[in-house]
């Protein structure tokens, strides 16, 4: 086992080869993405994300790896453990630093424990727990893990926690021909609402243009960042990601990004950025990531973040569009609830037992919530 405090010390070719072997890879686990987080100053010790990437080797072969961070806070994670940290503090105990295995600021399910086979994956999960014990850390957390990671974590004794996201799925057997055909599958109420919302944006004189990959110019990226930064500042926070991070994405991973820019009277007024997972050069999955607006237009957020991306996904036969963390309102736009899983280990047995009881109650509530959401499906019953 080796611990890397600098992601660049791991060979990108080896890391990405290992990622390509996983059943559920994502662009957010690519070496270039994680390295850009570090080199741009977005996820570093200064911002509370100290890299300690773990790799397992068999001779010259990289058999398993994961992106681990020592966290001094719980921001940018989207699986909330603030109450756990508060309980530690109330008992005079130190919760931070904790160990986190995740893609920084990216609540997208996918492979977290990159491994050549299930045995290597189980070995990596066990090595993580042993390392955290040796470092006398309070806890270990793997967020938005793939099913095979969950199995390995369960075998290593970690507790499981379930949350809910909202994803849109194209028809598998006969993908939608266009946006109107997709709308025909919805209830009359939902279909009418979506058309009304789109009409409001159009009648406000707003049009959209989309750019993919190298067609996104420097000026387009600059405008997007103005929108992205403004959204965070309006909520009283500095943006998680620096302009340099997106500059590196433009240079190192251009094919994985799709940008929509809204214009009115020839002026750009809003933008939304979508990430793409590609298979043989074709988009397979789209991920709603960031948005911002310089002007207020009724329903502009829905058009920029849902309807324009969904229309693009339909036109390009994309199988799935993931809407990101939380947001029950997404169901009205035909993004349906899916369960996501994280895994957790706490060093202290007394706190671990208390959290396990909490997770059992929370899990029961999540199951009831999923049933409630499924009963409110926006799709017509055939």
CSV table of C-alpha atoms in Angstrom, one decimal:
chain,number,residue,atom,x,y,z
A,1,UNK,CA,0.0,0.0,0.0
A,2,UNK,CA,1.1,3.5,-0.8
A,3,UNK,CA,-0.3,6.9,0.3
A,4,UNK,CA,0.0,9.8,-2.2
A,5,UNK,CA,-0.4,13.3,-0.9
A,6,UNK,CA,0.0,14.5,-4.5
A,7,UNK,CA,-2.4,13.1,-7.1
A,8,UNK,CA,0.2,13.8,-9.8
A,9,UNK,CA,2.5,11.3,-8.3
A,10,UNK,CA,0.2,8.5,-9.6
A,11,UNK,CA,0.7,7.6,-13.2
A,12,UNK,CA,-2.4,8.9,-15.1
A,13,UNK,CA,-2.3,6.1,-17.6
A,14,UNK,CA,-2.4,3.4,-14.8
A,15,UNK,CA,-5.2,5.2,-12.9
A,16,UNK,CA,-7.4,5.7,-15.9
A,17,UNK,CA,-6.8,2.1,-17.1
A,18,UNK,CA,-8.0,0.9,-13.7
A,19,UNK,CA,-11.0,3.2,-13.9
A,20,UNK,CA,-11.9,1.8,-17.4
A,21,UNK,CA,-12.2,-1.7,-15.9
A,22,UNK,CA,-15.0,-0.6,-13.5
A,23,UNK,CA,-18.6,-1.4,-14.1
A,24,UNK,CA,-19.7,2.1,-13.2
A,25,UNK,CA,-16.9,4.6,-14.2
A,26,UNK,CA,-17.5,8.3,-14.4
A,27,UNK,CA,-15.5,11.2,-15.7
A,28,UNK,CA,-15.3,12.6,-12.1
A,29,UNK,CA,-12.9,9.8,-11.2
A,30,UNK,CA,-10.6,10.4,-14.1
A,31,UNK,CA,-7.0,11.3,-13.2
A,32,UNK,CA,-7.3,14.6,-15.1
A,33,UNK,CA,-10.4,15.6,-13.1
A,34,UNK,CA,-8.9,14.8,-9.7
A,35,UNK,CA,-5.6,16.3,-10.6
A,36,UNK,CA,-7.3,19.5,-11.7
A,37,UNK,CA,-9.1,19.8,-8.4
A,38,UNK,CA,-5.6,19.8,-6.7
A,39,UNK,CA,-3.6,21.9,-9.2
A,40,UNK,CA,-6.3,24.6,-9.4
A,41,UNK,CA,-6.4,25.0,-5.6
A,42,UNK,CA,-10.0,23.9,-5.5
A,43,UNK,CA,-9.5,20.7,-3.3
A,44,UNK,CA,-6.3,21.1,-1.3
A,45,UNK,CA,-5.3,21.3,2.3
A,46,UNK,CA,-5.9,25.1,2.2
A,47,UNK,CA,-9.6,24.5,1.4
A,48,UNK,CA,-10.0,21.6,3.8
A,49,UNK,CA,-9.3,18.7,1.3
A,50,UNK,CA,-5.9,17.2,2.0
A,51,UNK,CA,-5.2,14.5,-0.6
A,52,UNK,CA,-4.1,11.1,0.7
A,53,UNK,CA,-4.8,8.9,-2.3
A,54,UNK,CA,-4.4,5.1,-1.5
A,55,UNK,CA,-3.0,2.6,-4.0
A,56,UNK,CA,-2.4,-1.1,-3.7
A,57,UNK,CA,0.3,-2.7,-5.9
A,58,UNK,CA,1.3,-6.2,-6.8
A,59,UNK,CA,4.8,-5.7,-8.2
A,60,UNK,CA,4.6,-3.2,-11.0
A,61,UNK,CA,0.8,-3.7,-11.3
A,62,UNK,CA,-1.6,-1.1,-9.9
A,63,UNK,CA,-4.3,-3.5,-8.5
A,64,UNK,CA,-6.5,-1.0,-6.6
A,65,UNK,CA,-6.8,2.7,-5.9
A,66,UNK,CA,-9.1,5.3,-4.4
A,67,UNK,CA,-9.2,9.1,-4.0
A,68,UNK,CA,-9.1,9.7,-0.3
A,69,UNK,CA,-9.1,13.1,1.4
A,70,UNK,CA,-8.5,14.2,4.9
A,71,UNK,CA,-11.3,16.6,5.6
A,72,UNK,CA,-11.3,19.4,8.2
A,73,UNK,CA,-15.0,20.1,7.6
A,74,UNK,CA,-18.0,18.6,5.9
A,75,UNK,CA,-18.7,21.1,3.2
A,76,UNK,CA,-19.0,20.0,-0.5
A,77,UNK,CA,-20.0,16.5,0.3
A,78,UNK,CA,-23.9,16.3,-0.1
A,79,UNK,CA,-24.2,13.4,2.4
A,80,UNK,CA,-24.7,15.3,5.7
A,81,UNK,CA,-22.9,14.3,8.9
A,82,UNK,CA,-23.0,17.6,10.7
A,83,UNK,CA,-25.0,16.0,13.5
A,84,UNK,CA,-22.4,13.3,14.0
A,85,UNK,CA,-19.6,16.0,14.2
A,86,UNK,CA,-21.7,18.0,16.7
A,87,UNK,CA,-22.2,14.9,18.9
A,88,UNK,CA,-18.5,14.4,19.0
A,89,UNK,CA,-17.9,18.0,19.9
A,90,UNK,CA,-20.5,17.9,22.7
A,91,UNK,CA,-18.7,14.9,24.2
A,92,UNK,CA,-15.3,16.7,24.0
A,93,UNK,CA,-14.1,14.5,21.2
A,94,UNK,CA,-12.4,15.4,17.9
A,95,UNK,CA,-14.4,14.5,14.7
A,96,UNK,CA,-12.1,16.2,12.2
A,97,UNK,CA,-9.9,15.4,10.4
A,98,UNK,CA,-12.0,12.5,9.0
A,99,UNK,CA,-11.3,10.4,5.9
A,100,UNK,CA,-13.4,10.8,2.8
A,101,UNK,CA,-13.4,8.8,-0.4
A,102,UNK,CA,-15.3,10.8,-2.9
A,103,UNK,CA,-15.1,13.1,-6.0
A,104,UNK,CA,-14.8,16.6,-4.4
A,105,UNK,CA,-18.0,18.7,-4.7
A,106,UNK,CA,-19.5,16.1,-7.0
A,107,UNK,CA,-22.6,14.1,-5.8
A,108,UNK,CA,-22.6,11.7,-8.7
A,109,UNK,CA,-22.8,7.9,-8.0
A,110,UNK,CA,-20.1,5.7,-9.5
A,111,UNK,CA,-17.0,3.7,-8.8
A,112,UNK,CA,-15.0,4.8,-5.8
A,113,UNK,CA,-12.8,1.7,-5.1
A,114,UNK,CA,-11.1,1.2,-8.4
A,115,UNK,CA,-9.9,-2.4,-8.5
A,116,UNK,CA,-8.8,-5.1,-11.0
A,117,UNK,CA,-11.2,-7.7,-9.4
A,118,UNK,CA,-13.5,-8.1,-6.4
A,119,UNK,CA,-10.7,-9.5,-4.2
A,120,UNK,CA,-8.5,-6.4,-4.8
A,121,UNK,CA,-11.6,-4.3,-4.0
A,122,UNK,CA,-12.2,-6.0,-0.7
A,123,UNK,CA,-8.5,-5.7,0.1
A,124,UNK,CA,-8.6,-2.0,-0.6
A,125,UNK,CA,-11.7,-1.5,1.7
A,126,UNK,CA,-9.9,-3.4,4.5
A,127,UNK,CA,-6.7,-1.4,3.9
A,128,UNK,CA,-8.7,1.9,4.2
A,129,UNK,CA,-10.1,0.9,7.6
A,130,UNK,CA,-6.7,-0.3,8.9
A,131,UNK,CA,-5.0,2.9,7.7
A,132,UNK,CA,-7.7,5.1,9.4
A,133,UNK,CA,-7.2,3.2,12.6
A,134,UNK,CA,-3.4,3.6,12.4
A,135,UNK,CA,-3.8,7.4,11.8
A,136,UNK,CA,-6.2,7.5,14.7
A,137,UNK,CA,-8.9,9.2,12.6
A,138,UNK,CA,-12.5,9.5,13.9
A,139,UNK,CA,-14.1,8.0,10.8
A,140,UNK,CA,-14.1,6.9,7.2
A,141,UNK,CA,-16.8,7.8,4.6
A,142,UNK,CA,-17.3,6.6,1.0
A,143,UNK,CA,-19.9,8.7,-0.8
A,144,UNK,CA,-22.2,7.8,-3.7
A,145,UNK,CA,-20.6,4.4,-4.1
A,146,UNK,CA,-21.2,1.9,-6.9
A,147,UNK,CA,-22.9,-1.4,-6.0
A,148,UNK,CA,-19.6,-3.4,-6.1
A,149,UNK,CA,-18.0,-0.8,-3.7
A,150,UNK,CA,-21.0,-1.2,-1.3
A,151,UNK,CA,-20.5,-5.0,-1.3
A,152,UNK,CA,-16.8,-4.5,-0.4
A,153,UNK,CA,-17.5,-2.0,2.3
A,154,UNK,CA,-20.2,-4.2,3.8
A,155,UNK,CA,-17.6,-7.0,4.0
A,156,UNK,CA,-15.1,-4.6,5.7
A,157,UNK,CA,-17.7,-3.8,8.3
A,158,UNK,CA,-18.8,-0.4,7.2
A,159,UNK,CA,-22.4,0.9,7.8
A,160,UNK,CA,-24.6,1.8,4.8
A,161,UNK,CA,-26.6,5.0,4.4
A,162,UNK,CA,-29.1,5.7,1.7
A,163,UNK,CA,-30.1,9.0,0.2
A,164,UNK,CA,-32.3,10.0,-2.8
A,165,UNK,CA,-31.5,11.6,-6.1
A,166,UNK,CA,-33.6,12.2,-9.2
A,167,UNK,CA,-32.5,10.9,-12.6
A,168,UNK,CA,-34.2,11.0,-16.1
A,169,UNK,CA,-34.0,7.8,-18.2
A,170,UNK,CA,-34.5,7.5,-21.9
A,171,UNK,CA,-36.6,4.6,-23.2
A,172,UNK,CA,-34.3,1.6,-23.5
A,173,UNK,CA,-36.1,-0.3,-26.3
A,174,UNK,CA,-37.1,2.7,-28.4
A,175,UNK,CA,-35.5,5.9,-27.4
A,176,UNK,CA,-37.6,9.1,-27.7
A,177,UNK,CA,-37.6,10.6,-31.1
A,178,UNK,CA,-37.9,14.1,-29.9
A,179,UNK,CA,-39.0,16.2,-26.9
A,180,UNK,CA,-42.7,16.2,-27.9
A,181,UNK,CA,-42.7,12.4,-27.9
A,182,UNK,CA,-41.2,12.4,-24.5
A,183,UNK,CA,-43.9,14.9,-23.3
A,184,UNK,CA,-46.6,12.6,-24.6
A,185,UNK,CA,-45.6,10.0,-22.0
A,186,UNK,CA,-46.4,12.4,-19.2
A,187,UNK,CA,-49.7,13.1,-17.5
A,188,UNK,CA,-51.8,15.9,-19.0
A,189,UNK,CA,-51.1,18.1,-16.0
A,190,UNK,CA,-47.3,17.7,-16.1
A,191,UNK,CA,-47.2,18.0,-19.9
A,192,UNK,CA,-49.2,21.3,-19.8
A,193,UNK,CA,-47.0,22.7,-17.0
A,194,UNK,CA,-43.8,22.0,-18.9
A,195,UNK,CA,-45.1,23.6,-22.1
A,196,UNK,CA,-46.3,26.7,-20.1
A,197,UNK,CA,-42.8,27.1,-18.5
A,198,UNK,CA,-41.0,26.8,-21.8
A,199,UNK,CA,-43.4,29.3,-23.4
A,200,UNK,CA,-42.7,31.9,-20.7
A,201,UNK,CA,-39.0,31.7,-21.5
A,202,UNK,CA,-39.6,31.9,-25.2
A,203,UNK,CA,-42.0,34.8,-24.9
A,204,UNK,CA,-39.4,36.7,-22.8
A,205,UNK,CA,-37.3,36.7,-25.9
A,206,UNK,CA,-34.7,34.2,-24.6
A,207,UNK,CA,-33.0,31.8,-27.0
A,208,UNK,CA,-30.3,29.2,-26.4
A,209,UNK,CA,-27.2,28.0,-28.1
A,210,UNK,CA,-25.3,24.8,-27.1
A,211,UNK,CA,-21.6,24.1,-27.4
A,212,UNK,CA,-19.8,20.8,-26.9
A,213,UNK,CA,-16.1,20.1,-26.3
A,214,UNK,CA,-13.6,22.2,-28.2
A,215,UNK,CA,-16.4,24.3,-29.6
A,216,UNK,CA,-16.7,26.0,-26.2
A,217,UNK,CA,-14.5,29.1,-26.6
A,218,UNK,CA,-12.5,31.0,-24.0
A,219,UNK,CA,-15.2,33.7,-24.0
A,220,UNK,CA,-17.9,31.1,-23.4
A,221,UNK,CA,-16.0,29.6,-20.4
A,222,UNK,CA,-15.4,33.1,-19.0
A,223,UNK,CA,-19.1,33.9,-19.2
A,224,UNK,CA,-20.1,30.6,-17.7
A,225,UNK,CA,-17.7,31.3,-14.7
A,226,UNK,CA,-19.3,34.7,-14.2
A,227,UNK,CA,-22.7,33.0,-13.9
A,228,UNK,CA,-21.3,30.2,-11.7
A,229,UNK,CA,-19.5,32.6,-9.3
A,230,UNK,CA,-22.5,34.9,-9.1
A,231,UNK,CA,-24.8,32.1,-8.0
A,232,UNK,CA,-22.5,31.2,-5.1
A,233,UNK,CA,-22.0,34.8,-4.1
A,234,UNK,CA,-25.8,35.5,-4.1
A,235,UNK,CA,-26.1,32.7,-1.5
A,236,UNK,CA,-23.3,34.2,0.6
A,237,UNK,CA,-20.6,31.8,-0.2
A,238,UNK,CA,-17.4,31.8,-2.3
A,239,UNK,CA,-17.5,29.3,-5.2
A,240,UNK,CA,-16.0,25.9,-4.5
A,241,UNK,CA,-14.2,25.7,-7.9
A,242,UNK,CA,-11.7,28.2,-9.2
A,243,UNK,CA,-11.6,29.6,-12.7
A,244,UNK,CA,-8.4,27.7,-13.2
A,245,UNK,CA,-10.2,24.4,-12.6
A,246,UNK,CA,-12.5,25.0,-15.6
A,247,UNK,CA,-9.5,26.2,-17.6
A,248,UNK,CA,-7.9,22.8,-17.0
A,249,UNK,CA,-11.2,21.0,-17.9
A,250,UNK,CA,-11.2,23.0,-21.2
A,251,UNK,CA,-7.7,21.8,-21.9
A,252,UNK,CA,-7.6,18.3,-20.5
A,253,UNK,CA,-11.2,17.0,-20.7
A,254,UNK,CA,-13.0,19.1,-23.3
A,255,UNK,CA,-15.0,16.3,-24.7
A,256,UNK,CA,-16.7,15.7,-21.3
A,257,UNK,CA,-18.4,19.1,-21.2
A,258,UNK,CA,-21.6,20.6,-22.8
A,259,UNK,CA,-22.5,24.2,-22.3
A,260,UNK,CA,-25.8,26.0,-22.8
A,261,UNK,CA,-25.9,29.8,-23.0
A,262,UNK,CA,-29.1,31.7,-22.8
A,263,UNK,CA,-29.3,35.0,-24.8
A,264,UNK,CA,-31.7,37.9,-25.0
A,265,UNK,CA,-31.4,40.7,-27.6
A,266,UNK,CA,-28.0,39.4,-28.5
A,267,UNK,CA,-26.7,39.4,-25.0
A,268,UNK,CA,-25.8,36.3,-22.9
A,269,UNK,CA,-27.8,36.3,-19.7
A,270,UNK,CA,-27.4,32.8,-18.2
A,271,UNK,CA,-25.6,29.5,-18.7
A,272,UNK,CA,-25.7,25.9,-17.6
A,273,UNK,CA,-22.9,23.4,-17.7
A,274,UNK,CA,-23.4,19.7,-18.3
A,275,UNK,CA,-20.9,16.9,-17.9
A,276,UNK,CA,-20.9,13.9,-20.2
A,277,UNK,CA,-19.8,10.3,-19.8
A,278,UNK,CA,-18.7,9.0,-23.2
A,279,UNK,CA,-18.5,5.5,-24.6
A,280,UNK,CA,-16.6,5.1,-27.9
A,281,UNK,CA,-16.8,8.8,-28.3
A,282,UNK,CA,-20.6,9.0,-27.9
A,283,UNK,CA,-22.4,10.5,-25.0
A,284,UNK,CA,-23.9,7.8,-22.7
A,285,UNK,CA,-24.8,9.7,-19.5
A,286,UNK,CA,-25.3,13.4,-18.9
A,287,UNK,CA,-24.9,15.1,-15.5
A,288,UNK,CA,-26.4,18.4,-14.5
A,289,UNK,CA,-23.6,20.3,-12.8
A,290,UNK,CA,-23.6,24.1,-12.6
A,291,UNK,CA,-25.8,27.1,-13.6
A,292,UNK,CA,-26.1,30.8,-13.1
A,293,UNK,CA,-27.9,33.8,-14.4
A,294,UNK,CA,-27.2,37.5,-14.7
A,295,UNK,CA,-30.8,38.5,-15.3
A,296,UNK,CA,-34.1,37.2,-13.8
A,297,UNK,CA,-36.5,35.5,-16.2
A,298,UNK,CA,-39.4,33.5,-15.0
A,299,UNK,CA,-38.8,29.7,-15.4
A,300,UNK,CA,-35.3,30.3,-16.9
A,301,UNK,CA,-33.7,27.9,-14.4
A,302,UNK,CA,-36.0,25.1,-15.5
A,303,UNK,CA,-35.3,25.7,-19.2
A,304,UNK,CA,-31.5,26.0,-18.8
A,305,UNK,CA,-31.0,23.1,-16.3
A,306,UNK,CA,-33.7,20.6,-17.4
A,307,UNK,CA,-35.5,21.2,-20.7
A,308,UNK,CA,-32.6,22.2,-22.9
A,309,UNK,CA,-30.3,19.4,-21.5
A,310,UNK,CA,-33.2,16.8,-21.9
A,311,UNK,CA,-33.9,17.9,-25.5
A,312,UNK,CA,-30.1,17.5,-26.2
A,313,UNK,CA,-30.1,14.1,-24.5
A,314,UNK,CA,-33.0,13.0,-26.6
A,315,UNK,CA,-31.5,14.3,-29.8
A,316,UNK,CA,-28.2,12.4,-29.1
A,317,UNK,CA,-29.8,9.2,-27.7
A,318,UNK,CA,-28.3,9.7,-24.3
A,319,UNK,CA,-29.5,6.9,-21.9
A,320,UNK,CA,-29.6,8.9,-18.6
A,321,UNK,CA,-29.6,12.4,-17.3
A,322,UNK,CA,-28.7,12.8,-13.6
A,323,UNK,CA,-30.0,15.9,-12.0
A,324,UNK,CA,-27.7,16.1,-9.0
A,325,UNK,CA,-28.3,16.1,-5.3
A,326,UNK,CA,-31.7,16.5,-3.7
A,327,UNK,CA,-34.6,18.4,-5.4
A,328,UNK,CA,-38.0,16.8,-5.2
A,329,UNK,CA,-39.2,19.5,-7.7
A,330,UNK,CA,-37.3,17.6,-10.4
A,331,UNK,CA,-40.0,14.9,-10.4
A,332,UNK,CA,-42.3,17.4,-12.1
A,333,UNK,CA,-39.7,17.5,-15.0
A,334,UNK,CA,-39.8,13.6,-15.2
A,335,UNK,CA,-36.6,13.0,-13.2
A,336,UNK,CA,-37.5,10.0,-11.1
A,337,UNK,CA,-36.2,9.1,-7.6
A,338,UNK,CA,-33.3,6.6,-7.3
A,339,UNK,CA,-31.6,5.5,-4.2
A,340,UNK,CA,-27.9,6.2,-3.7
A,341,UNK,CA,-25.6,4.6,-1.1
A,342,UNK,CA,-22.7,5.7,1.0
A,343,UNK,CA,-20.6,3.7,3.5
A,344,UNK,CA,-19.4,4.8,6.9
A,345,UNK,CA,-17.0,3.6,9.6
A,346,UNK,CA,-16.5,5.2,13.0
A,347,UNK,CA,-13.6,4.3,15.2
A,348,UNK,CA,-15.4,4.6,18.5
A,349,UNK,CA,-17.7,1.6,19.2
A,350,UNK,CA,-20.1,3.7,21.3
A,351,UNK,CA,-20.7,6.3,18.6
A,352,UNK,CA,-20.7,3.6,15.9
A,353,UNK,CA,-23.6,1.8,17.6
A,354,UNK,CA,-25.5,5.0,18.0
A,355,UNK,CA,-25.1,5.9,14.4
A,356,UNK,CA,-26.0,2.4,13.3
A,357,UNK,CA,-29.3,2.7,15.2
A,358,UNK,CA,-29.9,6.2,13.6
A,359,UNK,CA,-29.2,4.8,10.1
A,360,UNK,CA,-31.7,2.0,10.6
A,361,UNK,CA,-34.4,4.5,11.4
A,362,UNK,CA,-33.3,6.8,8.6
A,363,UNK,CA,-33.2,3.9,6.2
A,364,UNK,CA,-36.8,3.0,7.0
A,365,UNK,CA,-37.8,6.6,6.4
A,366,UNK,CA,-36.0,6.7,3.1
A,367,UNK,CA,-37.8,3.5,1.9
A,368,UNK,CA,-41.2,5.0,2.8
A,369,UNK,CA,-40.2,8.3,1.1
A,370,UNK,CA,-39.3,6.4,-2.1
A,371,UNK,CA,-42.7,4.6,-2.1
A,372,UNK,CA,-44.4,8.0,-1.6
A,373,UNK,CA,-42.5,9.5,-4.5
A,374,UNK,CA,-43.1,6.5,-6.8
A,375,UNK,CA,-46.9,6.9,-6.2
A,376,UNK,CA,-46.6,10.5,-7.6
A,377,UNK,CA,-45.1,9.5,-10.9
A,378,UNK,CA,-45.5,12.2,-13.6
A,379,UNK,CA,-45.8,9.5,-16.3
A,380,UNK,CA,-49.1,8.3,-17.6
A,381,UNK,CA,-50.3,4.9,-16.5
A,382,UNK,CA,-50.8,2.8,-19.6
